[in-house]
Amino acid sequence: MKALLKSLVADADAAIALIIAAVAAVAGLSGAVSDVVINSSILGALAALALSILRGNWRGEATEPEMRTALGSMAGRLDSLVERLDRSDEIKVLVGSEISETLARARRGSHVWVFKGGSGTFIRAVTLPECVRAAREDRRKLDFRLEILDPTDTELCERYVNYFRSMKDNDTSGWTSVDTQKELYATILASCWWQQRYALLEVQIALSSTMATFRWELSTDSLIITERHPKYPALQIKRGHYLYGHWHSELKVSFDQARRVDLSQATLLSDQPTVEEARDTLRAVAVGLPDHYTDDDVTDVIKRAVHADNPYE
């Protein structure tokens, strides 16, 4: 026991490093502390180890080759940690106005936009028009890929509305499955309309048979994951973080498994589409409107498509 205590006292700095590393490891695995605390602990442990090596060298306990090897290994670990700390801002939780501001920044200059969500109302009202406007100014190509719910699946539309009603969202009061269905038809019609008005725009749409509770919006620079209403926190993952690439792949796989809509078959739409034009276009892309839709219903779909209001203003 005396020999052990003597050894611990002689190598107190190494013992401290060992204790710090052990505590940091346990705390990190349990999730009891934040990454900032863990990173600081690691730096402390490495500093203690460096001191231990230097003391050993001063006492003549370490040869020069051993010293170089140890310090080289430590430098590599420090470089890895510094890189990790530098990348810590690549994932950010957004709240309140940060969400709309981050989405606005993402729209500026982005030449791609990948979306997966519900009806695509915000895409139709804000994202698509603003991205087209910016792309037109720069005369550059713009690619949109949208995965939305299938409007021909009435049971799915009903399930979507019932879910958010059960969450007691304020913006779902009075909302019906028919409203959801019209929003989906409007998103498809708006995509055809915008594509015919900007030659460098290419929109791809796929219809999902399952609903999701989150919305994914991927631009050239980042992925932003939001919920139905901006009152809930959102998550931003910047390009360069490995999760950005993983989610990009996931969204592609999900899109490929959904039912594709061939927008190239759309018939010509006027600046203010008529009821007949809307019916013909949606029929041509194989998502024809239900037979029971009256002209007033179609007019409502056209209004939502071409004159959509920002749902959050």
mmCIF file of C-alpha atoms in Angstrom:
data_model
loop_
_atom_site.group_PDB
_atom_site.id
_atom_site.type_symbol
_atom_site.label_atom_id
_atom_site.label_comp_id
_atom_site.label_asym_id
_atom_site.label_seq_id
_atom_site.Cartn_x
_atom_site.Cartn_y
_atom_site.Cartn_z
ATOM 1 C CA MET A 1 0.000 0.000 0.000
ATOM 2 C CA LYS A 2 2.868 2.374 0.874
ATOM 3 C CA ALA A 3 4.492 1.625 -2.457
ATOM 4 C CA LEU A 4 1.219 2.360 -4.269
ATOM 5 C CA LEU A 5 0.765 5.661 -2.403
ATOM 6 C CA LYS A 6 4.353 6.601 -3.126
ATOM 7 C CA SER A 7 3.829 5.880 -6.819
ATOM 8 C CA LEU A 8 0.634 7.929 -6.909
ATOM 9 C CA VAL A 9 2.315 10.871 -5.216
ATOM 10 C CA ALA A 10 5.294 10.662 -7.569
ATOM 11 C CA ASP A 11 3.040 10.591 -10.592
ATOM 12 C CA ALA A 12 0.218 12.754 -9.243
ATOM 13 C CA ASP A 13 -0.243 14.574 -12.539
ATOM 14 C CA ALA A 14 -0.700 11.296 -14.416
ATOM 15 C CA ALA A 15 -3.149 10.104 -11.760
ATOM 16 C CA ILE A 16 -5.094 13.360 -12.084
ATOM 17 C CA ALA A 17 -5.251 12.896 -15.855
ATOM 18 C CA LEU A 18 -6.545 9.351 -15.374
ATOM 19 C CA ILE A 19 -9.235 10.499 -12.925
ATOM 20 C CA ILE A 20 -10.335 13.380 -15.176
ATOM 21 C CA ALA A 21 -10.534 11.090 -18.201
ATOM 22 C CA ALA A 22 -12.540 8.471 -16.282
ATOM 23 C CA VAL A 23 -15.015 11.003 -14.893
ATOM 24 C CA ALA A 24 -15.406 12.657 -18.312
ATOM 25 C CA ALA A 25 -16.029 9.288 -19.957
ATOM 26 C CA VAL A 26 -18.714 8.271 -17.429
ATOM 27 C CA ALA A 27 -20.393 11.675 -17.552
ATOM 28 C CA GLY A 28 -20.334 11.707 -21.339
ATOM 29 C CA LEU A 29 -21.891 8.264 -21.641
ATOM 30 C CA SER A 30 -24.604 9.092 -19.118
ATOM 31 C CA GLY A 31 -25.419 12.428 -20.774
ATOM 32 C CA ALA A 32 -25.114 14.150 -17.400
ATOM 33 C CA VAL A 33 -23.067 17.064 -18.733
ATOM 34 C CA SER A 34 -22.759 19.001 -21.958
ATOM 35 C CA ASP A 35 -20.217 18.503 -24.739
ATOM 36 C CA VAL A 36 -18.520 21.752 -23.694
ATOM 37 C CA VAL A 37 -17.770 20.330 -20.237
ATOM 38 C CA ILE A 38 -16.560 17.049 -21.726
ATOM 39 C CA ASN A 39 -14.268 18.832 -24.168
ATOM 40 C CA SER A 40 -12.841 21.001 -21.381
ATOM 41 C CA SER A 41 -12.218 17.887 -19.292
ATOM 42 C CA ILE A 42 -10.381 16.233 -22.148
ATOM 43 C CA LEU A 43 -8.183 19.285 -22.557
ATOM 44 C CA GLY A 44 -7.437 19.197 -18.828
ATOM 45 C CA ALA A 45 -6.523 15.520 -18.977
ATOM 46 C CA LEU A 46 -4.218 16.062 -21.930
ATOM 47 C CA ALA A 47 -2.549 18.973 -20.163
ATOM 48 C CA ALA A 48 -1.942 16.820 -17.074
ATOM 49 C CA LEU A 49 -0.484 14.067 -19.238
ATOM 50 C CA ALA A 50 1.800 16.552 -20.951
ATOM 51 C CA LEU A 51 3.031 17.723 -17.550
ATOM 52 C CA SER A 52 3.610 14.110 -16.499
ATOM 53 C CA ILE A 53 5.693 13.414 -19.607
ATOM 54 C CA LEU A 54 7.749 16.554 -19.123
ATOM 55 C CA ARG A 55 8.399 15.739 -15.464
ATOM 56 C CA GLY A 56 9.424 12.222 -16.412
ATOM 57 C CA ASN A 57 11.824 13.641 -18.956
ATOM 58 C CA TRP A 58 13.269 16.054 -16.420
ATOM 59 C CA ARG A 59 13.842 13.167 -13.974
ATOM 60 C CA GLY A 60 15.484 11.182 -16.750
ATOM 61 C CA GLU A 61 12.741 8.561 -16.764
ATOM 62 C CA ALA A 62 11.905 9.027 -20.445
ATOM 63 C CA THR A 63 14.272 8.756 -23.353
ATOM 64 C CA GLU A 64 14.225 11.324 -26.154
ATOM 65 C CA PRO A 65 12.591 8.934 -28.678
ATOM 66 C CA GLU A 66 9.919 8.069 -26.098
ATOM 67 C CA MET A 67 9.373 11.742 -25.449
ATOM 68 C CA ARG A 68 8.942 12.524 -29.138
ATOM 69 C CA THR A 69 6.558 9.617 -29.644
ATOM 70 C CA ALA A 70 4.400 10.585 -26.683
ATOM 71 C CA LEU A 71 4.264 14.258 -27.600
ATOM 72 C CA GLY A 72 3.539 13.379 -31.245
ATOM 73 C CA SER A 73 0.612 11.212 -30.192
ATOM 74 C CA MET A 74 -0.661 13.949 -27.901
ATOM 75 C CA ALA A 75 -0.387 16.567 -30.663
ATOM 76 C CA GLY A 76 -2.504 14.375 -32.922
ATOM 77 C CA ARG A 77 -5.180 14.072 -30.249
ATOM 78 C CA LEU A 78 -5.144 17.804 -29.624
ATOM 79 C CA ASP A 79 -5.528 18.487 -33.355
ATOM 80 C CA SER A 80 -8.521 16.131 -33.434
ATOM 81 C CA LEU A 81 -10.085 17.847 -30.447
ATOM 82 C CA VAL A 82 -9.517 21.335 -31.863
ATOM 83 C CA GLU A 83 -11.169 20.217 -35.110
ATOM 84 C CA ARG A 84 -14.108 18.875 -33.130
ATOM 85 C CA LEU A 85 -14.435 22.140 -31.203
ATOM 86 C CA ASP A 86 -14.223 24.162 -34.409
ATOM 87 C CA ARG A 87 -17.052 22.095 -35.893
ATOM 88 C CA SER A 88 -19.314 22.414 -32.847
ATOM 89 C CA ASP A 89 -21.211 25.315 -34.449
ATOM 90 C CA GLU A 90 -22.222 23.145 -37.419
ATOM 91 C CA ILE A 91 -25.273 21.941 -35.481
ATOM 92 C CA LYS A 92 -27.487 24.600 -33.962
ATOM 93 C CA VAL A 93 -30.862 24.661 -32.232
ATOM 94 C CA LEU A 94 -33.044 27.477 -33.568
ATOM 95 C CA VAL A 95 -35.862 29.186 -31.686
ATOM 96 C CA GLY A 96 -38.347 31.916 -32.479
ATOM 97 C CA SER A 97 -37.303 34.380 -35.161
ATOM 98 C CA GLU A 98 -34.035 32.474 -35.691
ATOM 99 C CA ILE A 99 -35.977 29.885 -37.676
ATOM 100 C CA SER A 100 -37.385 32.271 -40.288
ATOM 101 C CA GLU A 101 -34.085 34.193 -40.472
ATOM 102 C CA THR A 102 -32.091 31.001 -41.028
ATOM 103 C CA LEU A 103 -34.505 29.785 -43.693
ATOM 104 C CA ALA A 104 -34.285 33.179 -45.423
ATOM 105 C CA ARG A 105 -30.478 33.008 -45.455
ATOM 106 C CA ALA A 106 -30.629 29.461 -46.816
ATOM 107 C CA ARG A 107 -32.850 30.578 -49.703
ATOM 108 C CA ARG A 108 -30.393 33.250 -50.824
ATOM 109 C CA GLY A 109 -28.146 31.860 -53.519
ATOM 110 C CA SER A 110 -29.132 28.226 -53.088
ATOM 111 C CA HIS A 111 -29.335 26.373 -56.390
ATOM 112 C CA VAL A 112 -31.036 23.323 -54.879
ATOM 113 C CA TRP A 113 -33.884 22.813 -52.434
ATOM 114 C CA VAL A 114 -34.939 19.429 -51.112
ATOM 115 C CA PHE A 115 -38.132 19.219 -49.076
ATOM 116 C CA LYS A 116 -39.892 16.445 -47.246
ATOM 117 C CA GLY A 117 -42.967 17.185 -45.191
ATOM 118 C CA GLY A 118 -46.735 17.482 -45.292
ATOM 119 C CA SER A 119 -48.561 19.706 -47.767
ATOM 120 C CA GLY A 120 -45.735 22.081 -48.727
ATOM 121 C CA THR A 121 -47.762 25.215 -47.964
ATOM 122 C CA PHE A 122 -44.754 27.332 -46.940
ATOM 123 C CA ILE A 123 -42.770 25.987 -49.892
ATOM 124 C CA ARG A 124 -45.502 27.137 -52.259
ATOM 125 C CA ALA A 125 -46.086 30.509 -50.598
ATOM 126 C CA VAL A 126 -42.534 31.600 -49.777
ATOM 127 C CA THR A 127 -39.662 29.270 -50.625
ATOM 128 C CA LEU A 128 -40.378 28.529 -54.280
ATOM 129 C CA PRO A 129 -41.233 32.129 -55.299
ATOM 130 C CA GLU A 130 -38.222 33.610 -53.477
ATOM 131 C CA CYS A 131 -35.783 31.021 -54.817
ATOM 132 C CA VAL A 132 -37.072 31.532 -58.360
ATOM 133 C CA ARG A 133 -36.764 35.303 -57.980
ATOM 134 C CA ALA A 134 -33.146 35.025 -56.815
ATOM 135 C CA ALA A 135 -32.243 32.464 -59.500
ATOM 136 C CA ARG A 136 -33.810 34.597 -62.223
ATOM 137 C CA GLU A 137 -31.705 37.594 -61.181
ATOM 138 C CA ASP A 138 -28.537 35.500 -61.481
ATOM 139 C CA ARG A 139 -29.779 33.565 -64.512
ATOM 140 C CA ARG A 140 -28.849 30.283 -62.895
ATOM 141 C CA LYS A 141 -30.349 26.818 -62.760
ATOM 142 C CA LEU A 142 -32.593 25.919 -59.845
ATOM 143 C CA ASP A 143 -33.536 22.384 -58.789
ATOM 144 C CA PHE A 144 -36.414 21.625 -56.423
ATOM 145 C CA ARG A 145 -37.243 18.167 -55.102
ATOM 146 C CA LEU A 146 -40.421 17.884 -53.067
ATOM 147 C CA GLU A 147 -41.798 14.872 -51.211
ATOM 148 C CA ILE A 148 -45.307 15.597 -49.980
ATOM 149 C CA LEU A 149 -48.365 13.589 -48.987
ATOM 150 C CA ASP A 150 -50.443 11.892 -51.672
ATOM 151 C CA PRO A 151 -53.616 13.996 -52.165
ATOM 152 C CA THR A 152 -55.446 11.046 -53.727
ATOM 153 C CA ASP A 153 -55.088 9.113 -50.457
ATOM 154 C CA THR A 154 -58.037 10.505 -48.499
ATOM 155 C CA GLU A 155 -57.358 8.253 -45.505
ATOM 156 C CA LEU A 156 -53.808 9.612 -45.279
ATOM 157 C CA CYS A 157 -55.067 13.214 -45.409
ATOM 158 C CA GLU A 158 -57.532 12.441 -42.621
ATOM 159 C CA ARG A 159 -54.826 10.791 -40.522
ATOM 160 C CA TYR A 160 -52.570 13.815 -41.010
ATOM 161 C CA VAL A 161 -55.214 16.245 -39.757
ATOM 162 C CA ASN A 162 -56.242 14.031 -36.831
ATOM 163 C CA TYR A 163 -52.675 13.742 -35.633
ATOM 164 C CA PHE A 164 -52.136 17.488 -35.387
ATOM 165 C CA ARG A 165 -55.556 17.978 -33.860
ATOM 166 C CA SER A 166 -54.537 15.558 -31.109
ATOM 167 C CA MET A 167 -51.465 17.740 -30.492
ATOM 168 C CA LYS A 168 -53.854 20.674 -29.896
ATOM 169 C CA ASP A 169 -52.045 22.948 -32.358
ATOM 170 C CA ASN A 170 -53.814 26.310 -32.478
ATOM 171 C CA ASP A 171 -53.500 26.503 -36.263
ATOM 172 C CA THR A 172 -55.463 23.270 -36.809
ATOM 173 C CA SER A 173 -58.785 24.519 -35.474
ATOM 174 C CA GLY A 174 -61.361 24.192 -38.224
ATOM 175 C CA TRP A 175 -58.868 22.458 -40.519
ATOM 176 C CA THR A 176 -60.203 19.428 -42.393
ATOM 177 C CA SER A 177 -58.804 16.633 -44.520
ATOM 178 C CA VAL A 178 -60.346 18.351 -47.555
ATOM 179 C CA ASP A 179 -58.271 21.465 -46.788
ATOM 180 C CA THR A 180 -55.159 19.286 -46.623
ATOM 181 C CA GLN A 181 -56.069 17.642 -49.919
ATOM 182 C CA LYS A 182 -56.565 21.022 -51.601
ATOM 183 C CA GLU A 183 -53.220 22.251 -50.254
ATOM 184 C CA LEU A 184 -51.498 19.234 -51.775
ATOM 185 C CA TYR A 185 -53.171 19.691 -55.160
ATOM 186 C CA ALA A 186 -52.215 23.377 -54.983
ATOM 187 C CA THR A 187 -48.550 22.531 -54.362
ATOM 188 C CA ILE A 188 -48.483 20.298 -57.442
ATOM 189 C CA LEU A 189 -50.279 22.890 -59.560
ATOM 190 C CA ALA A 190 -47.988 25.682 -58.322
ATOM 191 C CA SER A 191 -44.927 23.610 -59.210
ATOM 192 C CA CYS A 192 -46.215 23.213 -62.778
ATOM 193 C CA TRP A 193 -47.060 26.919 -62.955
ATOM 194 C CA TRP A 194 -43.652 28.105 -61.742
ATOM 195 C CA GLN A 195 -41.765 25.634 -63.917
ATOM 196 C CA GLN A 196 -43.500 27.029 -66.993
ATOM 197 C CA ARG A 197 -42.473 30.559 -65.985
ATOM 198 C CA TYR A 198 -38.775 29.988 -65.417
ATOM 199 C CA ALA A 199 -37.008 27.851 -67.998
ATOM 200 C CA LEU A 200 -34.077 27.049 -65.684
ATOM 201 C CA LEU A 201 -36.313 25.677 -62.934
ATOM 202 C CA GLU A 202 -36.746 21.930 -62.614
ATOM 203 C CA VAL A 203 -39.191 20.616 -60.045
ATOM 204 C CA GLN A 204 -39.480 16.963 -59.097
ATOM 205 C CA ILE A 205 -42.371 15.795 -56.941
ATOM 206 C CA ALA A 206 -42.988 12.469 -55.241
ATOM 207 C CA LEU A 207 -46.097 11.537 -53.272
ATOM 208 C CA SER A 208 -45.625 9.739 -49.986
ATOM 209 C CA SER A 209 -48.057 7.168 -48.580
ATOM 210 C CA THR A 210 -46.923 7.873 -45.011
ATOM 211 C CA MET A 211 -47.003 11.059 -42.937
ATOM 212 C CA ALA A 212 -44.127 12.600 -41.004
ATOM 213 C CA THR A 213 -44.286 14.948 -38.018
ATOM 214 C CA PHE A 214 -41.191 16.906 -39.052
ATOM 215 C CA ARG A 215 -40.224 18.884 -42.164
ATOM 216 C CA TRP A 216 -36.818 18.625 -43.766
ATOM 217 C CA GLU A 217 -35.526 21.472 -45.949
ATOM 218 C CA LEU A 218 -32.085 21.042 -47.462
ATOM 219 C CA SER A 219 -30.330 23.857 -49.312
ATOM 220 C CA THR A 220 -26.843 24.195 -50.761
ATOM 221 C CA ASP A 221 -25.458 25.220 -47.369
ATOM 222 C CA SER A 222 -27.515 23.529 -44.681
ATOM 223 C CA LEU A 223 -30.316 21.208 -43.600
ATOM 224 C CA ILE A 224 -33.070 22.706 -41.462
ATOM 225 C CA ILE A 225 -35.458 20.407 -39.615
ATOM 226 C CA THR A 226 -38.633 22.042 -38.336
ATOM 227 C CA GLU A 227 -41.985 21.087 -36.903
ATOM 228 C CA ARG A 228 -45.394 22.223 -38.085
ATOM 229 C CA HIS A 229 -45.288 25.613 -36.362
ATOM 230 C CA PRO A 230 -42.345 28.015 -35.797
ATOM 231 C CA LYS A 231 -43.244 28.195 -32.092
ATOM 232 C CA TYR A 232 -41.386 24.875 -31.756
ATOM 233 C CA PRO A 233 -37.553 24.713 -31.831
ATOM 234 C CA ALA A 234 -35.821 23.738 -35.073
ATOM 235 C CA LEU A 235 -32.449 22.191 -35.869
ATOM 236 C CA GLN A 236 -29.867 23.419 -38.382
ATOM 237 C CA ILE A 237 -27.094 21.143 -39.652
ATOM 238 C CA LYS A 238 -24.548 22.950 -41.800
ATOM 239 C CA ARG A 239 -22.936 21.469 -44.871
ATOM 240 C CA GLY A 240 -19.609 19.914 -43.930
ATOM 241 C CA HIS A 241 -20.975 18.052 -40.930
ATOM 242 C CA TYR A 242 -21.293 14.348 -41.631
ATOM 243 C CA LEU A 243 -24.996 14.410 -40.672
ATOM 244 C CA TYR A 244 -25.712 16.780 -43.573
ATOM 245 C CA GLY A 245 -24.477 14.141 -46.014
ATOM 246 C CA HIS A 246 -26.280 11.324 -44.213
ATOM 247 C CA TRP A 247 -29.597 13.177 -44.256
ATOM 248 C CA HIS A 248 -29.091 14.126 -47.906
ATOM 249 C CA SER A 249 -28.821 10.431 -48.712
ATOM 250 C CA GLU A 250 -31.801 9.566 -46.502
ATOM 251 C CA LEU A 251 -34.012 12.135 -48.223
ATOM 252 C CA LYS A 252 -32.973 10.797 -51.632
ATOM 253 C CA VAL A 253 -33.808 7.207 -50.637
ATOM 254 C CA SER A 254 -37.174 8.306 -49.232
ATOM 255 C CA PHE A 255 -37.974 10.288 -52.385
ATOM 256 C CA ASP A 256 -37.105 7.344 -54.646
ATOM 257 C CA GLN A 257 -39.543 5.105 -52.771
ATOM 258 C CA ALA A 258 -42.485 7.507 -53.137
ATOM 259 C CA ARG A 259 -44.794 7.786 -56.170
ATOM 260 C CA ARG A 260 -43.347 10.140 -58.764
ATOM 261 C CA VAL A 261 -45.349 12.867 -60.485
ATOM 262 C CA ASP A 262 -44.299 13.574 -64.083
ATOM 263 C CA LEU A 263 -44.604 17.354 -64.305
ATOM 264 C CA SER A 264 -43.315 17.326 -67.880
ATOM 265 C CA GLN A 265 -46.787 16.163 -68.923
ATOM 266 C CA ALA A 266 -48.474 19.284 -67.563
ATOM 267 C CA THR A 267 -50.601 21.264 -69.987
ATOM 268 C CA LEU A 268 -50.043 24.975 -70.542
ATOM 269 C CA LEU A 269 -51.207 27.200 -67.694
ATOM 270 C CA SER A 270 -52.142 30.867 -68.049
ATOM 271 C CA ASP A 271 -50.820 33.557 -65.718
ATOM 272 C CA GLN A 272 -54.190 33.207 -64.021
ATOM 273 C CA PRO A 273 -55.115 29.564 -64.679
ATOM 274 C CA THR A 274 -58.703 28.743 -65.516
ATOM 275 C CA VAL A 275 -60.692 25.966 -63.906
ATOM 276 C CA GLU A 276 -60.411 23.872 -67.050
ATOM 277 C CA GLU A 277 -56.647 24.410 -67.289
ATOM 278 C CA ALA A 278 -56.184 23.319 -63.682
ATOM 279 C CA ARG A 279 -58.289 20.201 -64.187
ATOM 280 C CA ASP A 280 -56.435 19.300 -67.400
ATOM 281 C CA THR A 281 -52.983 19.825 -65.902
ATOM 282 C CA LEU A 282 -53.594 17.757 -62.788
ATOM 283 C CA ARG A 283 -55.189 15.027 -64.867
ATOM 284 C CA ALA A 284 -52.206 15.049 -67.241
ATOM 285 C CA VAL A 285 -49.726 14.500 -64.392
ATOM 286 C CA ALA A 286 -51.847 11.597 -63.075
ATOM 287 C CA VAL A 287 -53.200 13.257 -59.940
ATOM 288 C CA GLY A 288 -56.598 14.235 -61.268
ATOM 289 C CA LEU A 289 -58.987 16.119 -59.033
ATOM 290 C CA PRO A 290 -61.863 14.128 -57.482
ATOM 291 C CA ASP A 291 -65.032 14.016 -59.564
ATOM 292 C CA HIS A 292 -67.037 15.659 -56.800
ATOM 293 C CA TYR A 293 -64.891 18.821 -56.874
ATOM 294 C CA THR A 294 -67.047 21.703 -58.084
ATOM 295 C CA ASP A 295 -65.731 24.668 -60.064
ATOM 296 C CA ASP A 296 -65.624 26.582 -56.780
ATOM 297 C CA ASP A 297 -63.400 23.883 -55.287
ATOM 298 C CA VAL A 298 -61.041 24.090 -58.265
ATOM 299 C CA THR A 299 -60.999 27.885 -58.050
ATOM 300 C CA ASP A 300 -59.985 27.510 -54.401
ATOM 301 C CA VAL A 301 -57.106 25.191 -55.401
ATOM 302 C CA ILE A 302 -55.955 27.706 -58.042
ATOM 303 C CA LYS A 303 -55.984 30.543 -55.507
ATOM 304 C CA ARG A 304 -53.912 28.507 -53.067
ATOM 305 C CA ALA A 305 -51.473 27.632 -55.872
ATOM 306 C CA VAL A 306 -50.895 31.026 -57.491
ATOM 307 C CA HIS A 307 -51.793 33.461 -54.709
ATOM 308 C CA ALA A 308 -50.685 31.561 -51.624
ATOM 309 C CA ASP A 309 -50.372 33.448 -48.352
ATOM 310 C CA ASN A 310 -47.549 32.927 -45.898
ATOM 311 C CA PRO A 311 -49.235 30.735 -43.250
ATOM 312 C CA TYR A 312 -47.095 32.241 -40.488
ATOM 313 C CA GLU A 313 -47.841 35.904 -41.046
#
